[in-house]
Amino acid sequence: MCRIFGYFNAAVTPHELRTVAALQRHGGPDGTGTGREPGWGLGNNRLAVVDLDGGEQPYGAGGRVRVVFNGEIYNHEELRRRLQARGHVIPDRCDGSVLPALYLEYGEDFTEQLDGMYAVAVLDGRGAVPKLLLATDHAGMKPLYLRWEAAGRSLRFSSELPALLGFGGVGGRMRESALDAYLATRTPFGTGTVYEDVEVLEPGTTWVCELGGVPRTRRRAAEVEALGGGGDGHVAGRLRELLREEVGRLLVADVPVALITSGGLDSSLVTALA
């Protein structure tokens, strides 16, 4: 999909922003957009999948709410109809274009309306001081790497760890325990990374901070549908319906869709349903 990056209450040069964008361009080669005002900056590398001519980020240009987004929102058509019925203007068909209006309508709880995989950054400039909100999906499909400096109450973030190092002063100290864990298991654990000053935002988490303030976070409970009851036939039928519905959502695109299959049960089933 795309990649996002930005900073909050930090001294960042335009050259640093260009460096970070270039380091993740492989994840979004179709366009780069940035927005900056005193104290903050947002950026995006776009991979155009839906509405190839629209979807310019940051979304909400010209308004007091700006959004950058990485991922895919499966229920964006339903959200668009609901928001337009409430008077919001959605500029194009891109799935992420619903996000500024959705935030204006539901505030910090806007993620409760989303069905998809995503990492989102929202800059709300309507108050006395700007507020930044970061959010990740429940499965952590789209990570966000953070460098929070408590002394200066400043933040830098990006979708990829190597890109985050494009900001000056990030990643200076190795976290030996994390390096040992990665070399032993090939898997990172928890929110730690191989750098002492870099964390990854937990899945299903909303991070909120006002400029110059202290961040607060909350975990969102995932909604899980119980398939039990009604016998094996009912469970199998409902599971088949859910799989068809979800695979169908993944096939919505304005570009050719490809599937990668290992030959195992899960990827073969997805391929057959597609």
PDB file of C-alpha atoms in Angstrom, residues 138-230:
ATOM      1  CA  HIS A 138      -6.185  -4.409  15.392  1.00  0.00           C
ATOM      2  CA  ALA A 139      -3.877  -6.862  13.628  1.00  0.00           C
ATOM      3  CA  GLY A 140      -0.958  -4.471  13.281  1.00  0.00           C
ATOM      4  CA  MET A 141      -0.860  -5.028   9.517  1.00  0.00           C
ATOM      5  CA  LYS A 142       0.426  -1.478   8.958  1.00  0.00           C
ATOM      6  CA  PRO A 143       3.062  -0.609  11.575  1.00  0.00           C
ATOM      7  CA  LEU A 144       4.141   2.809  12.804  1.00  0.00           C
ATOM      8  CA  TYR A 145       7.634   3.368  14.228  1.00  0.00           C
ATOM      9  CA  LEU A 146       7.945   6.171  16.780  1.00  0.00           C
ATOM     10  CA  ARG A 147      10.767   8.155  18.306  1.00  0.00           C
ATOM     11  CA  TRP A 148       9.307  10.036  21.295  1.00  0.00           C
ATOM     12  CA  GLU A 149      11.725  12.359  23.071  1.00  0.00           C
ATOM     13  CA  ALA A 150      10.313  12.932  26.559  1.00  0.00           C
ATOM     14  CA  ALA A 151      12.641  15.814  27.447  1.00  0.00           C
ATOM     15  CA  GLY A 152      11.651  17.872  24.424  1.00  0.00           C
ATOM     16  CA  ARG A 153       8.146  16.349  24.142  1.00  0.00           C
ATOM     17  CA  SER A 154       8.755  15.788  20.457  1.00  0.00           C
ATOM     18  CA  LEU A 155       7.839  12.967  18.095  1.00  0.00           C
ATOM     19  CA  ARG A 156       9.065  11.594  14.787  1.00  0.00           C
ATOM     20  CA  PHE A 157       7.320   8.673  13.065  1.00  0.00           C
ATOM     21  CA  SER A 158       7.348   6.621   9.879  1.00  0.00           C
ATOM     22  CA  SER A 159       5.976   3.399   8.412  1.00  0.00           C
ATOM     23  CA  GLU A 160       9.427   1.817   8.178  1.00  0.00           C
ATOM     24  CA  LEU A 161      12.262   1.725  10.670  1.00  0.00           C
ATOM     25  CA  PRO A 162      15.048   2.481   8.138  1.00  0.00           C
ATOM     26  CA  ALA A 163      13.124   5.549   6.970  1.00  0.00           C
ATOM     27  CA  LEU A 164      12.786   6.820  10.545  1.00  0.00           C
ATOM     28  CA  LEU A 165      16.575   6.942  10.708  1.00  0.00           C
ATOM     29  CA  GLY A 166      16.405   9.626   8.013  1.00  0.00           C
ATOM     30  CA  PHE A 167      15.398  12.054  10.750  1.00  0.00           C
ATOM     31  CA  GLY A 168      18.533  13.417  12.390  1.00  0.00           C
ATOM     32  CA  GLY A 169      19.463  12.040  15.807  1.00  0.00           C
ATOM     33  CA  VAL A 170      17.342   8.878  15.626  1.00  0.00           C
ATOM     34  CA  GLY A 171      18.660   5.391  16.260  1.00  0.00           C
ATOM     35  CA  GLY A 172      21.920   6.202  17.971  1.00  0.00           C
ATOM     36  CA  ARG A 173      21.882   3.426  20.594  1.00  0.00           C
ATOM     37  CA  MET A 174      21.449  -0.301  20.027  1.00  0.00           C
ATOM     38  CA  ARG A 175      19.060  -2.250  22.282  1.00  0.00           C
ATOM     39  CA  GLU A 176      21.096  -5.401  22.910  1.00  0.00           C
ATOM     40  CA  SER A 177      18.206  -7.488  24.297  1.00  0.00           C
ATOM     41  CA  ALA A 178      16.113  -6.811  21.197  1.00  0.00           C
ATOM     42  CA  LEU A 179      19.008  -7.662  18.906  1.00  0.00           C
ATOM     43  CA  ASP A 180      19.562 -10.955  20.752  1.00  0.00           C
ATOM     44  CA  ALA A 181      15.855 -11.805  20.460  1.00  0.00           C
ATOM     45  CA  TYR A 182      15.783 -11.031  16.748  1.00  0.00           C
ATOM     46  CA  LEU A 183      18.917 -13.041  15.961  1.00  0.00           C
ATOM     47  CA  ALA A 184      17.587 -15.995  17.970  1.00  0.00           C
ATOM     48  CA  THR A 185      14.004 -16.042  16.679  1.00  0.00           C
ATOM     49  CA  ARG A 186      13.907 -13.810  13.557  1.00  0.00           C
ATOM     50  CA  THR A 187      10.926 -12.122  15.239  1.00  0.00           C
ATOM     51  CA  PRO A 188      10.704  -8.856  17.220  1.00  0.00           C
ATOM     52  CA  PHE A 189       8.738  -8.942  20.469  1.00  0.00           C
ATOM     53  CA  GLY A 190       6.566  -6.276  22.081  1.00  0.00           C
ATOM     54  CA  THR A 191       6.961  -2.620  21.217  1.00  0.00           C
ATOM     55  CA  GLY A 192      10.758  -2.546  21.317  1.00  0.00           C
ATOM     56  CA  THR A 193      13.029  -2.363  18.282  1.00  0.00           C
ATOM     57  CA  VAL A 194      16.770  -2.833  17.892  1.00  0.00           C
ATOM     58  CA  TYR A 195      17.178   0.858  18.819  1.00  0.00           C
ATOM     59  CA  GLU A 196      16.691   2.066  22.387  1.00  0.00           C
ATOM     60  CA  ASP A 197      14.990   5.276  21.314  1.00  0.00           C
ATOM     61  CA  VAL A 198      12.542   3.734  18.794  1.00  0.00           C
ATOM     62  CA  GLU A 199       9.285   1.931  19.581  1.00  0.00           C
ATOM     63  CA  VAL A 200       6.556   0.485  17.386  1.00  0.00           C
ATOM     64  CA  LEU A 201       2.945   1.443  18.099  1.00  0.00           C
ATOM     65  CA  GLU A 202       0.979  -1.557  19.350  1.00  0.00           C
ATOM     66  CA  PRO A 203      -1.807  -2.985  17.160  1.00  0.00           C
ATOM     67  CA  GLY A 204      -5.254  -1.576  17.875  1.00  0.00           C
ATOM     68  CA  THR A 205      -3.814   1.497  19.594  1.00  0.00           C
ATOM     69  CA  THR A 206      -4.718   5.174  19.458  1.00  0.00           C
ATOM     70  CA  TRP A 207      -1.947   7.643  20.438  1.00  0.00           C
ATOM     71  CA  VAL A 208      -2.943  11.266  21.083  1.00  0.00           C
ATOM     72  CA  CYS A 209      -0.870  14.312  22.032  1.00  0.00           C
ATOM     73  CA  GLU A 210      -1.316  18.088  22.020  1.00  0.00           C
ATOM     74  CA  LEU A 211       1.638  20.195  20.924  1.00  0.00           C
ATOM     75  CA  GLY A 212       4.029  20.476  23.866  1.00  0.00           C
ATOM     76  CA  GLY A 213       2.013  18.032  25.957  1.00  0.00           C
ATOM     77  CA  VAL A 214       2.390  14.435  27.129  1.00  0.00           C
ATOM     78  CA  PRO A 215       0.899  11.676  24.959  1.00  0.00           C
ATOM     79  CA  ARG A 216      -1.877   9.349  26.068  1.00  0.00           C
ATOM     80  CA  THR A 217      -2.666   5.998  24.522  1.00  0.00           C
ATOM     81  CA  ARG A 218      -5.545   3.555  24.635  1.00  0.00           C
ATOM     82  CA  ARG A 219      -6.033   0.073  23.272  1.00  0.00           C
ATOM     83  CA  ARG A 220      -9.208  -0.669  21.337  1.00  0.00           C
ATOM     84  CA  ALA A 221     -10.974  -3.994  21.808  1.00  0.00           C
ATOM     85  CA  ALA A 222     -11.365  -6.020  18.617  1.00  0.00           C
ATOM     86  CA  GLU A 223     -14.857  -7.155  17.689  1.00  0.00           C
ATOM     87  CA  VAL A 224     -14.972 -10.905  17.084  1.00  0.00           C
ATOM     88  CA  GLU A 225     -18.035 -12.637  15.702  1.00  0.00           C
ATOM     89  CA  ALA A 226     -18.902 -15.898  17.451  1.00  0.00           C
ATOM     90  CA  LEU A 227     -19.625 -18.626  14.882  1.00  0.00           C
ATOM     91  CA  GLY A 228     -20.790 -21.232  17.400  1.00  0.00           C
ATOM     92  CA  GLY A 229     -24.394 -22.425  17.714  1.00  0.00           C
ATOM     93  CA  GLY A 230     -26.664 -23.943  15.108  1.00  0.00           C
TER      94      GLY A 230
END
